[in-house]
Amino acid sequence: MKGRVIKSTGSWYDVDTGDTVISSRLKGKFKQAGLKLTNPIAVGDWVEIDLESNQETAVIKDILPRQNYVIRKSTRKQHFSHIIASNVDQAMLMITMKRPRTSFGFIDRFLVSIESFRIPGILVINKMDQMEGEDAEEWRQDIHEIYEPLGYKVIETSALNDSELEKTFEPYLKGKTTLIAGHSGVGKSTLLNSLVEKANQATQEISDYTTKGLHTTTFAELFHLEYEGSLIDTPGIKEFGILDVEDTELSHYFPEMREYLGQCKYNDCKHINEPGCIIIQKLEEGYIHPYRYQSYLNILNEEDSHR
Ligand SMILES: Nc1nc2c(ncn2[C@@H]2O[C@H](COP(=O)(O)OP(=O)(O)OP(=O)(O)O)[C@@H](O)[C@H]2O)c(=O)[nH]1
Ligand SMILES: [Mg+2]
Ligand SMILES: [Zn+2]
């Protein structure tokens, strides 16, 4: 039988076959080319399962090839990676200006990781009800001005108390598998509960003592929408570690740089200070945003420090 993994809690996986959800487990080991994973099977995976003799549980025989996946460095195990979810049509990064604050650097890291599979990205600014003052207005405008020209949609919402929530999100979510990611406490599960009637994800106020969040959601889980499509709720991410990207490859994952690639004087240009660099020229001319270029340099430096 073929099915899709909708939840993973350690060694058991909930596999949705369309008719029913079967608790399944892995027997033996799967070799996955080039990847050292903390989770061999991820939410979103399509798998082949065989019912066990009890007719209730099943064994996962095979993982079907992944169309794409969103992956990050493992925080627990060095040199290992963790697949957040696979086979997604788009990824929503939920961001908030405060409690917790989402930095531009964090946004850019996430976008780089989804660009490696050309997964379309959407930024969801949540907790709009708490956005007050000049700083908030400036931050909000920056998000629109920096990311929309790059092709990322920006949605503003208040997951907790927006009466137009369904109407706002349905056109984006219909017919698609959408991953929701972001820092802990931004409101991912709150949004999910508002959009999926049957969902009852725990949500929790972030503590007054720390704005780092509590990691209320601990496992990724896929939920079906009332209309066609599904949403994957995920645990909060504190830092987004990007998998090893070659220095000369990184600019491919910045859409505003991608369009100029091949136009630098040197083939192996890293766009730092090389003569005849088109990226530096475009930065100076204002076609590349300085925040984005700064993120580019930060990721480049971080990658170097790992070698
Ligand atoms: N004011 C306000 N609070 C919100 C909004 N959305 C969510 N919250 C609150 O923010 C807190 C965190 O929400 P969660 O949905 O648990 O956050 P999460 O992103 O799922 O967090 P993790 O599961 O830890 O990753 C809760 O107290 C929510 O009620 C909003 O639009 N406005
Ligand atoms: Mg949550
Ligand atoms: Zn260059």
Coordinates of C-alpha atoms and ligand atoms in Angstrom, one line a residue:
M1 CA 0.0 0.0 0.0
K2 CA 1.1 3.5 -0.7
G3 CA 0.6 6.3 1.8
R4 CA 1.9 9.6 3.1
V5 CA 3.6 10.2 6.4
I6 CA 1.6 12.7 8.3
K7 CA 3.3 12.5 11.7
S8 CA 6.4 11.1 13.1
T9 CA 7.0 10.6 16.8
G10 CA 10.3 8.8 17.1
S11 CA 10.1 5.3 15.9
W12 CA 6.4 5.2 14.8
Y13 CA 5.0 7.0 11.8
D14 CA 1.4 7.8 11.0
V15 CA 0.8 6.9 7.4
D16 CA -2.3 8.2 5.7
T17 CA -3.4 5.8 2.9
G18 CA -6.3 7.9 1.9
D19 CA -8.8 5.6 3.5
T20 CA -7.2 5.3 6.9
V21 CA -4.2 6.2 9.0
I22 CA -1.9 3.3 9.9
S23 CA 0.7 3.3 12.6
S24 CA 3.9 2.2 10.8
R25 CA 7.5 1.5 11.7
L26 CA 10.7 1.1 9.9
K27 CA 12.5 -2.2 9.7
G28 CA 16.1 -2.3 8.7
K29 CA 18.0 0.8 7.5
F30 CA 17.5 3.0 4.5
K31 CA 20.6 4.3 2.8
Q32 CA 20.0 7.9 1.6
A33 CA 22.6 9.2 -0.8
G34 CA 24.9 11.7 0.7
L35 CA 22.7 12.7 3.6
K36 CA 23.4 12.0 7.3
L37 CA 20.0 12.3 8.8
T38 CA 18.6 12.4 12.3
N39 CA 15.3 11.4 10.8
P40 CA 15.3 8.8 8.0
I41 CA 11.7 9.4 7.3
A42 CA 10.0 12.8 7.3
V43 CA 6.5 14.2 7.4
G44 CA 5.4 14.6 3.8
D45 CA 7.2 11.4 2.6
W46 CA 5.4 9.0 0.4
V47 CA 6.0 5.5 1.5
E48 CA 5.2 1.9 0.6
I49 CA 3.9 -0.1 3.5
D50 CA 2.9 -3.7 4.3
L51 CA 0.4 -4.5 7.0
E52 CA 1.7 -6.7 9.8
S53 CA 0.0 -9.9 10.8
N54 CA -2.0 -8.1 13.5
Q55 CA -3.7 -6.2 10.6
E56 CA -3.3 -3.0 12.6
T57 CA 0.2 -1.8 12.2
A58 CA 2.5 -1.8 9.2
V59 CA 6.1 -1.9 8.2
I60 CA 7.5 0.8 5.9
K61 CA 9.1 -1.0 3.0
D62 CA 10.3 1.9 0.8
I63 CA 10.4 5.6 0.6
L64 CA 9.4 7.0 -2.7
P65 CA 11.9 9.5 -4.2
R66 CA 11.4 13.0 -2.6
Q67 CA 10.4 15.7 -5.0
N68 CA 12.1 18.2 -2.5
Y69 CA 12.6 18.8 1.1
V70 CA 13.3 21.5 3.6
I71 CA 16.4 20.6 5.6
R72 CA 18.5 22.2 8.4
K73 CA 21.5 21.3 10.3
S74 CA 20.8 19.2 13.4
T75 CA 21.1 21.1 16.6
R76 CA 21.7 17.9 18.6
K77 CA 24.1 16.0 16.4
Q78 CA 27.1 17.4 14.7
H79 CA 27.4 16.8 10.9
F80 CA 23.8 15.5 10.9
S81 CA 20.8 17.1 9.2
H82 CA 17.2 17.1 10.0
I83 CA 14.5 17.0 7.3
I84 CA 11.7 19.4 8.5
A85 CA 9.3 18.1 5.8
S86 CA 9.3 16.8 2.3
N87 CA 7.3 17.0 -0.9
V88 CA 6.0 20.5 -0.3
D89 CA 4.5 22.8 -2.9
Q90 CA 5.4 26.0 -0.9
A91 CA 6.9 27.1 2.4
M92 CA 5.4 29.8 4.6
L93 CA 7.8 31.4 7.0
M94 CA 5.8 33.0 9.9
I95 CA 7.6 36.0 11.3
T96 CA 6.9 38.5 14.1
M97 CA 8.5 41.8 14.9
K98 CA 8.5 41.2 18.6
R99 CA 7.9 38.4 21.1
P100 CA 9.7 36.8 19.4
R101 CA 11.7 39.1 17.0
T102 CA 12.5 37.6 13.7
S103 CA 15.7 38.9 12.2
F104 CA 16.3 39.5 8.5
G105 CA 19.3 37.2 8.7
F106 CA 17.0 34.4 9.9
I107 CA 14.5 35.0 7.0
D108 CA 17.3 35.0 4.5
R109 CA 18.8 31.7 5.7
F110 CA 15.4 30.1 5.5
L111 CA 14.9 31.4 2.0
V112 CA 18.3 30.2 0.9
S113 CA 17.4 26.7 2.0
I114 CA 14.1 26.6 0.1
E115 CA 15.7 28.2 -3.0
S116 CA 18.0 25.2 -3.4
F117 CA 14.8 23.3 -4.6
R118 CA 13.1 26.4 -5.9
I119 CA 10.3 25.9 -3.4
P120 CA 8.1 29.0 -3.6
G121 CA 8.3 31.0 -0.3
I122 CA 5.7 33.1 1.4
L123 CA 6.3 35.4 4.4
V124 CA 3.5 35.6 6.9
I125 CA 3.8 38.6 9.2
N126 CA 1.8 37.5 12.3
K127 CA 0.6 39.4 15.4
M128 CA -0.3 42.5 13.4
D129 CA -2.5 43.4 16.3
Q130 CA 0.6 44.0 18.3
M131 CA 2.3 46.2 15.7
E132 CA 2.4 49.7 17.0
G133 CA 4.7 52.6 16.6
E134 CA 7.2 53.9 14.1
D135 CA 9.6 51.0 14.5
A136 CA 6.9 48.5 13.7
E137 CA 5.8 50.4 10.7
E138 CA 9.3 50.7 9.4
W139 CA 10.0 46.9 10.0
R140 CA 6.7 46.0 8.2
Q141 CA 7.6 48.3 5.2
D142 CA 11.1 46.8 5.0
I143 CA 9.7 43.3 4.8
H144 CA 7.5 44.3 1.9
E145 CA 10.1 46.4 0.1
I146 CA 12.9 43.8 0.4
Y147 CA 11.1 40.6 -0.3
E148 CA 8.2 41.3 -2.6
P149 CA 10.4 42.4 -5.5
L150 CA 12.3 39.1 -5.1
G151 CA 9.1 37.1 -5.8
Y152 CA 8.2 36.2 -2.2
K153 CA 4.6 37.0 -1.3
V154 CA 4.0 38.8 2.0
I155 CA 0.8 38.3 4.0
E156 CA -0.1 40.2 7.1
T157 CA -2.4 38.6 9.7
S158 CA -3.3 38.1 13.3
A159 CA -3.8 34.4 13.6
L160 CA -5.5 34.8 17.0
N161 CA -8.2 37.2 16.1
D162 CA -8.5 37.9 12.4
S163 CA -12.0 37.3 11.2
E164 CA -10.9 37.3 7.6
L165 CA -8.3 34.5 8.2
E166 CA -10.0 31.9 6.0
K167 CA -10.6 34.3 3.2
T168 CA -7.0 35.5 3.3
F169 CA -5.4 32.1 3.3
E170 CA -7.6 29.9 1.1
P171 CA -6.4 31.3 -2.2
Y172 CA -2.8 30.6 -1.2
L173 CA -3.4 27.1 0.3
K174 CA -5.9 25.5 -2.0
G175 CA -4.6 22.4 -3.7
K176 CA -1.2 22.6 -2.2
T177 CA 0.9 21.1 0.5
T178 CA 2.2 24.0 2.5
L179 CA 4.9 24.0 5.2
I180 CA 4.7 26.5 8.0
A181 CA 8.0 27.3 9.7
G182 CA 9.3 30.0 12.0
H183 CA 10.7 30.7 15.5
S184 CA 8.9 29.3 18.5
G185 CA 6.1 31.4 19.7
V186 CA 5.3 33.3 16.4
G187 CA 1.9 31.6 16.2
K188 CA 2.2 28.7 13.7
S189 CA 0.0 26.4 15.6
T190 CA -2.5 29.2 16.4
L191 CA -2.9 29.7 12.6
L192 CA -3.2 26.0 12.0
N193 CA -6.0 25.7 14.6
S194 CA -7.8 28.6 13.0
L195 CA -7.7 27.1 9.6
V196 CA -8.2 23.4 10.3
E197 CA -11.3 22.7 12.3
K198 CA -10.3 19.3 13.6
A199 CA -6.8 20.4 14.6
N200 CA -6.2 20.9 18.3
Q201 CA -2.6 21.8 18.4
A202 CA -1.3 23.0 21.7
T203 CA -0.4 26.7 21.8
Q204 CA 1.4 28.5 24.5
E205 CA 2.1 32.1 25.5
I206 CA 5.8 32.8 25.4
S207 CA 7.3 33.6 28.8
D208 CA 7.8 37.1 30.0
Y209 CA 11.3 36.3 31.1
T210 CA 12.6 35.2 27.7
T211 CA 11.4 35.9 24.2
K212 CA 13.1 32.8 22.9
G213 CA 10.0 30.7 23.0
L214 CA 9.2 27.4 24.5
H215 CA 8.9 24.9 21.7
T216 CA 5.3 24.1 22.3
T217 CA 5.1 22.0 19.1
T218 CA 7.6 19.2 19.3
F219 CA 6.8 17.1 16.1
A220 CA 6.0 18.1 12.6
E221 CA 2.5 17.1 11.6
L222 CA 0.5 17.3 8.4
F223 CA -3.2 18.4 8.5
H224 CA -5.7 18.2 5.7
L225 CA -7.7 21.3 4.9
E226 CA -11.4 21.3 4.4
Y227 CA -10.8 22.1 0.8
E228 CA -8.1 20.3 -1.2
G229 CA -4.6 20.9 0.3
S230 CA -2.7 20.4 3.5
L231 CA -0.7 22.3 6.0
I232 CA 2.3 21.1 7.9
D233 CA 2.8 22.5 11.4
T234 CA 6.4 22.3 12.6
P235 CA 8.4 22.9 15.8
G236 CA 9.9 26.3 16.3
I237 CA 13.4 26.9 14.9
K238 CA 15.8 29.0 16.9
E239 CA 18.6 29.2 14.3
F240 CA 18.5 27.9 10.8
G241 CA 21.8 26.2 10.0
I242 CA 22.3 25.8 6.3
L243 CA 23.8 22.7 4.8
D244 CA 27.2 23.0 3.2
V245 CA 26.8 25.2 0.1
E246 CA 29.8 25.9 -2.1
D247 CA 30.9 29.5 -1.9
T248 CA 30.4 30.0 -5.6
E249 CA 27.0 28.3 -5.4
L250 CA 25.5 30.5 -2.7
S251 CA 24.5 33.4 -5.0
H252 CA 22.3 31.0 -7.0
Y253 CA 20.0 30.9 -4.0
F254 CA 19.6 34.7 -3.9
P255 CA 17.1 35.4 -6.7
E256 CA 18.3 39.0 -7.1
M257 CA 21.8 37.8 -7.7
R258 CA 20.8 34.8 -9.8
E259 CA 19.8 37.0 -12.7
Y260 CA 23.3 38.5 -13.0
L261 CA 25.2 35.3 -12.7
G262 CA 27.8 34.6 -15.3
Q263 CA 28.4 38.3 -15.8
C264 CA 31.3 38.8 -13.4
K265 CA 34.8 39.0 -14.8
Y266 CA 35.9 35.9 -13.0
N267 CA 34.0 32.6 -13.2
D268 CA 34.7 31.7 -9.6
C269 CA 33.8 35.2 -8.3
K270 CA 32.4 35.1 -4.7
H271 CA 31.2 38.7 -5.1
I272 CA 33.2 40.0 -2.1
N273 CA 35.8 42.4 -3.5
E274 CA 36.8 40.9 -6.9
P275 CA 37.4 43.4 -9.8
G276 CA 34.7 43.4 -12.4
C277 CA 32.1 41.9 -10.1
I278 CA 28.6 42.6 -11.4
I279 CA 27.0 41.8 -8.0
I280 CA 29.0 44.5 -6.2
Q281 CA 28.2 46.9 -9.0
K282 CA 24.4 46.1 -8.7
L283 CA 24.7 46.5 -4.9
E284 CA 26.2 50.0 -5.4
E285 CA 23.6 50.9 -7.9
G286 CA 20.9 50.0 -5.4
Y287 CA 19.5 46.9 -7.3
I288 CA 20.5 44.6 -4.5
H289 CA 19.4 45.4 -0.9
P290 CA 22.3 46.0 1.5
Y291 CA 20.6 43.8 4.2
R292 CA 20.3 40.9 1.7
Y293 CA 24.0 41.4 0.7
Q294 CA 25.0 41.4 4.4
S295 CA 23.1 38.1 4.8
Y296 CA 24.9 36.7 1.8
L297 CA 28.3 37.6 3.4
N298 CA 27.3 36.2 6.8
I299 CA 26.3 32.9 5.3
L300 CA 29.5 32.8 3.3
N301 CA 31.6 33.5 6.4
E302 CA 29.8 31.0 8.5
E303 CA 30.3 28.3 5.9
D304 CA 34.0 29.1 5.8
S305 CA 34.3 28.8 9.5
H306 CA 33.1 25.2 9.3
R307 CA 35.9 24.1 7.0
Ligands
LIG1 N1 -1.5 39.0 20.0 C1 -1.4 37.9 19.3 N2 -0.9 36.8 19.8 C2 -0.9 35.7 19.0 C3 -1.2 35.7 17.7 N3 -1.0 34.5 17.1 C4 -0.6 33.7 18.1 N4 -0.5 34.4 19.3 C5 0.0 33.9 20.6 O1 1.3 33.6 20.5 C6 1.6 32.5 21.4 C7 2.4 31.4 20.7 O2 1.6 30.8 19.7 P1 1.8 29.3 19.2 O3 0.8 29.1 18.1 O4 1.9 28.4 20.3 O5 3.3 29.5 18.5 P2 4.1 28.4 17.6 O6 4.7 29.2 16.5 O7 3.2 27.3 17.3 O8 5.2 28.0 18.7 P3 6.0 26.6 18.7 O9 5.1 25.5 18.7 O10 6.8 26.6 20.0 O11 7.0 26.6 17.6 C8 0.3 32.0 22.0 O12 0.1 32.6 23.2 C9 -0.7 32.6 21.0 O13 -2.0 32.8 21.5 C10 -1.7 37.0 17.1 O14 -2.0 37.1 16.0 N5 -1.7 38.0 18.0
MG2 MG 3.4 25.3 17.6
ZN3 ZN 30.9 38.7 -8.6

